Amino acid sequence: MAYNFTGARVLITGGLGFIGSTLGRRLADLGADVMLVDSLIPEYGGNLFNIVGYQDRLKVNIADVRDEFSMDYLVQGRDFLFNLAGQNSHLDSMRDPYTDLEINCRAQLSILEACRKQDPGVKIVFTSTRQIYGKPDYLPVDERHLLHPTDVNGINKMAGEWYHILYNNVYGIRAVSLRLTNTYGPRMRVKDARQTFLGVWIKRLIGGEPIEIWGDGMQVRDFNFVDDVVEAILMCAATDDVNGHVFNLGSDDAINFRDLAELCIELNGGGSYQIIPYPPDRKPIDIGDYYADYRRIRGKLGWTPKTGLREGLARTMEYYRQHGQHYW
Ligand SMILES: NC(=O)c1ccc[n+]([C@@H]2O[C@H](COP(=O)([O-])OP(=O)(O)OC[C@H]3O[C@@H](n4cnc5c(N)ncnc54)[C@H](O)[C@@H]3O)[C@@H](O)[C@H]2O)c1
């Protein structure tokens, strides 16, 4: 799909994070005028190293999306808002539900209010999550699947998503939501298992430590390489045909944790894994097997993931071998 972002005035919330920075770099390459907003809360994925080499082409504003006055100002005059800022840890959302509520729910509403008052012509792409489906009733999960999240994060992200669709439908603030599955690649947070187990696996393998698989290791998941997710985000931004829609992203590479661990070990040139019981606080919020049916976005926009798991993991590991010290 052809798109043109030359000269487009763009705001990316969560822009110093994993997906936001990858999107920002791509938009800068496409000639857009990009401002990244990020709070750099230490436990989250924001990292200034993510924009190394692009500091002169990306403007950065260290602000919190919960701050209504900042957001009122920052949304002004933008053609596109890529709304990616989020608290992404499922476990943290259970330990500290109010912070998750404030960021993933309340701030989403106030960002939309800022757009309604200050910039009603803006086009918004929101990143939702497969977590809103909860434990699947059937596989692959399509967009008609009931939403019954297993954790506070899933509930707040669900509300965040539907505020966007509501503002699209009621106020004509053009918005679309992508329900991302596990996304991986260079620049993801790998410090610990707070966001994705795959990140910490990569860190441990490179550091020569065994990796842990929780449960029986037979849980199946699908994975998207970050560049494919960025492509879907740009495609959705570029057409008004998708306004008010929700789309799953997913891949054809669904794999169980044991096979994924074996693949990571092979690509690392060595390593080992241990199967251990689920930590007691994780078990009740686990979603079991998940993989998405992404035919809706494929049919509408022609999006399909281009980077296979083996290639994407190899590229990711190479990135952390080179730059790991900025992420450990
Ligand atoms: N990575 C995945 O596997 C995945 C899966 C499903 C959905 N998503 C969604 O994609 C989006 C981006 O996720 P990511 O993987 O890049 O995570 P990330 O943690 O790397 O990026 C999120 C960014 O948001 C920033 N942020 C958090 N709270 C903020 C606040 N209050 N104000 C300003 N900035 C704030 C963080 O500092 C971070 O830089 C999120 O909305 C997430 O829910 C990601």
XYZ file of C-alpha atoms and ligand atoms in Angstrom:
372
model
C 0.000 0.000 0.000
C 1.406 3.407 -0.948
C 1.514 6.122 1.682
C 3.041 9.541 1.971
C 4.047 11.066 5.296
C 6.386 13.713 3.887
C 5.967 16.855 5.970
C 3.223 15.256 8.096
C 3.088 16.661 11.615
C 3.137 13.661 13.895
C 2.877 13.087 17.636
C 3.809 9.702 19.087
C 2.920 9.040 22.720
C 5.214 6.407 24.221
C 7.665 7.502 21.544
C 10.816 6.492 23.416
C 9.490 2.973 23.961
C 10.040 -0.110 21.857
C 7.358 0.236 19.182
C 7.043 4.036 19.430
C 10.738 4.639 18.738
C 10.757 2.171 15.842
C 7.747 3.991 14.397
C 9.356 7.388 15.008
C 12.563 6.393 13.217
C 10.586 5.079 10.256
C 8.467 8.238 10.047
C 11.593 10.395 10.183
C 12.972 8.369 7.260
C 9.710 9.035 5.429
C 10.163 12.789 5.898
C 7.614 13.402 8.650
C 7.977 16.077 11.300
C 7.925 13.914 14.434
C 7.516 14.738 18.107
C 7.902 11.947 20.649
C 6.199 12.257 24.042
C 7.352 9.971 26.805
C 7.483 10.035 30.585
C 10.545 7.743 30.834
C 9.111 6.037 33.928
C 12.015 3.698 34.786
C 9.987 0.482 35.037
C 8.577 0.926 31.531
C 10.184 0.480 28.123
C 11.250 4.059 27.344
C 14.959 4.399 26.590
C 16.833 7.329 25.039
C 19.195 4.877 23.397
C 16.252 3.850 21.191
C 16.660 7.016 19.137
C 20.434 7.094 18.880
C 21.367 8.273 15.385
C 18.035 10.102 15.037
C 18.390 12.756 17.743
C 18.543 15.538 15.154
C 15.434 14.300 13.321
C 13.118 13.492 16.228
C 11.869 16.060 18.712
C 11.424 14.739 22.214
C 9.170 16.049 24.959
C 9.479 14.340 28.326
C 5.897 14.582 29.551
C 3.320 12.320 31.103
C 0.127 11.577 29.179
C -1.730 11.836 32.488
C -0.930 15.558 32.501
C -3.954 17.100 30.796
C -2.340 20.516 30.374
C 0.694 19.093 28.573
C -1.472 16.968 26.308
C -3.811 19.870 25.525
C -0.784 21.718 24.201
C 1.046 18.825 22.564
C -1.811 17.611 20.357
C -2.231 21.015 18.714
C -1.482 21.257 14.995
C -0.843 17.527 14.477
C -1.982 15.605 11.426
C -1.440 12.240 13.120
C -1.416 11.000 16.680
C 0.067 7.564 17.232
C -1.162 6.794 20.695
C 1.177 4.126 22.061
C 1.979 5.199 25.627
C 0.970 2.564 28.092
C 1.638 0.662 31.271
C 2.193 -2.776 29.765
C 2.909 -5.126 32.654
C 0.043 -7.464 33.443
C 1.439 -8.303 36.845
C 2.039 -4.634 37.754
C -1.576 -3.929 36.829
C -2.645 -6.382 39.523
C -0.199 -5.071 42.139
C -0.939 -1.418 41.397
C -4.291 -1.274 39.597
C -4.803 2.461 39.998
C -1.680 3.420 38.055
C -2.782 1.166 35.242
C -6.223 2.752 35.377
C -4.789 6.261 35.262
C -2.523 5.605 32.276
C -4.391 3.053 30.182
C -7.897 4.311 30.808
C -8.291 7.810 32.251
C -5.391 9.372 30.321
C -6.766 7.896 27.096
C -9.996 9.720 27.677
C -8.229 12.980 28.432
C -6.014 12.638 25.322
C -9.185 12.256 23.264
C -10.740 15.248 24.996
C -7.606 17.250 24.173
C -8.004 16.235 20.514
C -11.693 17.101 20.514
C -11.005 20.562 21.910
C -7.671 21.398 20.275
C -7.271 19.332 17.123
C -10.463 17.615 15.940
C -9.027 16.999 12.472
C -6.251 14.721 13.762
C -6.119 11.053 12.728
C -5.359 8.647 15.589
C -3.968 5.133 15.605
C -4.278 3.404 18.990
C -2.336 0.279 19.984
C -4.581 -2.120 21.815
C -3.671 -5.653 22.827
C -4.727 -9.273 22.494
C -4.922 -9.260 26.284
C -8.441 -7.844 26.068
C -9.737 -11.219 24.819
C -8.588 -13.009 27.961
C -8.358 -16.798 27.847
C -9.529 -17.703 24.333
C -12.841 -19.534 23.858
C -11.607 -20.681 20.440
C -8.561 -20.417 18.200
C -7.527 -18.569 16.178
C -9.083 -15.562 17.899
C -10.865 -13.190 15.533
C -12.257 -9.749 16.285
C -15.729 -11.151 17.013
C -14.385 -13.082 19.996
C -15.894 -11.932 23.303
C -13.792 -9.570 25.392
C -13.285 -11.054 28.868
C -9.839 -9.995 30.116
C -8.057 -11.912 32.870
C -6.332 -8.901 34.393
C -6.760 -5.222 35.219
C -4.497 -4.231 32.342
C -6.770 -5.986 29.853
C -9.829 -4.197 31.194
C -8.210 -0.772 31.055
C -6.789 -1.315 27.574
C -10.241 -2.426 26.450
C -11.744 0.796 27.785
C -8.924 2.817 26.194
C -9.649 1.207 22.853
C -13.389 1.828 23.045
C -12.983 5.474 23.996
C -11.160 5.868 20.683
C -13.893 4.127 18.729
C -16.553 6.143 20.576
C -14.855 9.471 19.796
C -14.596 8.368 16.171
C -18.282 7.486 16.002
C -19.727 10.331 18.043
C -17.363 13.261 17.414
C -15.797 12.268 14.093
C -12.268 12.248 15.562
C -10.854 9.702 13.141
C -9.457 6.740 15.055
C -8.579 3.102 14.491
C -7.354 0.473 16.937
C -4.883 -2.341 16.366
C -4.960 -5.297 18.742
C -1.321 -6.294 18.867
C -0.138 -9.765 19.701
C 3.326 -10.447 21.188
C 5.612 -8.028 19.430
C 9.381 -8.423 19.540
C 12.493 -6.955 17.968
C 15.363 -4.556 18.551
C 14.684 -1.906 21.246
C 12.224 -3.931 23.293
C 12.574 -3.933 27.061
C 14.600 -6.991 28.079
C 15.612 -6.074 31.637
C 13.157 -8.449 33.302
C 9.945 -10.372 32.639
C 7.799 -7.316 33.368
C 6.606 -6.937 29.785
C 7.538 -9.961 27.709
C 9.191 -13.204 28.716
C 10.925 -13.295 25.330
C 12.959 -10.189 26.166
C 14.362 -11.625 29.339
C 15.031 -14.942 27.602
C 17.208 -13.138 25.058
C 19.051 -11.236 27.763
C 19.739 -14.399 29.753
C 20.824 -16.452 26.746
C 23.279 -13.782 25.638
C 24.555 -13.583 29.231
C 25.072 -17.370 29.325
C 22.277 -18.004 31.836
C 19.524 -20.652 31.586
C 16.062 -19.459 30.659
C 12.884 -20.297 32.538
C 9.708 -21.636 31.003
C 6.670 -21.389 33.242
C 4.016 -24.097 33.198
C 4.405 -27.149 30.983
C 5.924 -25.220 28.082
C 3.192 -26.297 25.670
C 1.416 -22.896 25.637
C 1.124 -21.607 22.078
C 1.589 -17.950 21.103
C 2.067 -15.966 17.916
C 4.656 -13.263 17.401
C 5.068 -10.220 15.191
C 8.364 -8.590 14.365
C 8.245 -4.898 15.200
C 8.770 -3.665 11.623
C 5.616 -5.512 10.558
C 3.650 -3.874 13.365
C 4.957 -0.443 12.353
C 3.869 -1.150 8.781
C 0.332 -1.983 9.955
C 0.232 1.218 12.032
C 1.301 3.338 9.038
C -1.193 1.635 6.729
C -4.014 2.357 9.175
C -2.921 5.978 9.503
C -2.861 6.465 5.752
C -6.434 5.517 4.940
C -9.764 6.760 6.212
C -11.340 3.497 5.126
C -10.502 1.967 8.514
C -11.781 4.699 10.816
C -13.815 3.263 13.676
C -12.474 -0.242 13.066
C -10.551 -2.645 15.301
C -8.051 -5.081 13.789
C -6.079 -8.006 15.127
C -2.450 -8.368 14.187
C -0.986 -11.836 14.247
C 1.225 -14.252 12.390
C 1.275 -17.720 10.914
C 4.230 -18.645 13.127
C 2.318 -19.817 16.225
C 4.745 -21.828 18.332
C 4.824 -23.384 21.793
C 7.227 -22.152 24.461
C 9.456 -25.227 24.355
C 9.966 -24.999 20.595
C 10.499 -21.259 20.917
C 13.145 -21.820 23.599
C 14.878 -24.412 21.376
C 14.862 -21.949 18.475
C 16.308 -19.149 20.615
C 19.018 -21.476 21.918
C 19.899 -22.603 18.396
C 20.109 -18.990 17.165
C 22.223 -18.062 20.168
C 24.612 -20.907 19.434
C 24.002 -22.470 22.865
C 22.097 -22.241 26.109
C 19.601 -24.200 28.148
C 16.117 -23.942 29.605
C 14.358 -25.096 32.762
C 10.668 -25.869 33.056
C 9.332 -24.531 36.343
C 5.817 -24.152 37.767
C 3.995 -20.912 37.098
C 4.733 -18.309 39.773
C 1.558 -18.230 41.912
C 0.774 -14.601 41.073
C 1.006 -15.266 37.315
C -1.095 -18.409 37.044
C -4.532 -16.802 37.574
C -3.882 -14.159 34.900
C -2.364 -16.483 32.321
C -4.315 -16.723 29.062
C -3.214 -20.217 27.996
C -2.909 -20.697 24.234
C -3.406 -17.725 21.953
C -2.995 -16.976 18.305
C -4.844 -14.457 16.225
C -6.907 -14.576 13.114
C -5.692 -11.498 11.228
C -7.771 -11.963 8.084
C -9.723 -8.758 8.679
C -6.725 -6.445 8.233
C -5.344 -8.621 5.465
C -8.627 -8.327 3.579
C -9.050 -4.619 4.192
C -5.501 -3.341 3.729
C -3.506 -6.266 2.391
C -1.326 -6.319 5.527
C 0.533 -9.548 6.232
C 3.598 -10.059 8.425
C 6.740 -10.205 6.291
C 9.428 -11.198 8.787
C 9.434 -14.828 9.883
C 10.183 -15.764 13.469
C 13.621 -17.229 12.763
C 14.814 -14.168 10.853
C 13.257 -11.722 13.317
C 14.764 -13.453 16.332
C 18.196 -13.594 14.685
C 18.043 -9.846 14.014
C 16.868 -9.160 17.562
C 19.643 -11.208 19.140
C 22.245 -9.513 16.980
C 20.966 -6.121 18.155
C 21.306 -7.068 21.838
C 24.714 -8.649 21.305
C 25.856 -5.263 20.016
C 23.893 -2.892 22.235
C 22.832 -4.988 25.224
C 24.645 -2.794 27.740
C 22.091 -0.028 27.095
C 19.197 -2.360 27.947
C 20.349 -4.667 30.750
N 5.099 -5.132 22.799
C 4.041 -5.910 22.763
O 4.158 -7.148 22.692
C 2.652 -5.331 22.797
C 1.563 -6.203 22.747
C 0.291 -5.679 22.776
C 0.088 -4.303 22.840
N 1.154 -3.483 22.885
C 0.886 -2.035 22.985
O 1.790 -1.291 22.223
C 2.082 -0.043 22.851
C 3.569 0.176 22.922
O 4.157 -0.859 23.665
P 5.715 -1.162 23.676
O 5.869 -2.619 23.519
O 6.431 -0.247 22.755
O 6.048 -0.831 25.189
P 7.111 0.168 25.830
O 6.980 0.060 27.302
O 8.455 -0.060 25.231
O 6.576 1.574 25.339
C 5.575 2.274 26.022
C 6.105 3.665 26.274
O 5.089 4.428 26.897
C 5.721 5.258 27.829
N 4.746 5.638 28.856
C 4.143 4.834 29.763
N 3.347 5.535 30.558
C 3.438 6.820 30.144
C 2.839 8.017 30.582
N 2.013 8.017 31.608
N 3.140 9.160 29.905
C 3.993 9.155 28.865
N 4.604 8.039 28.422
C 4.324 6.892 29.049
C 6.833 4.420 28.415
O 7.838 5.210 29.020
C 7.324 3.684 27.180
O 8.373 4.366 26.564
C 1.381 -0.089 24.212
O 0.212 0.673 24.128
C 1.050 -1.548 24.402
O -0.128 -1.737 25.151
C 2.430 -3.951 22.866
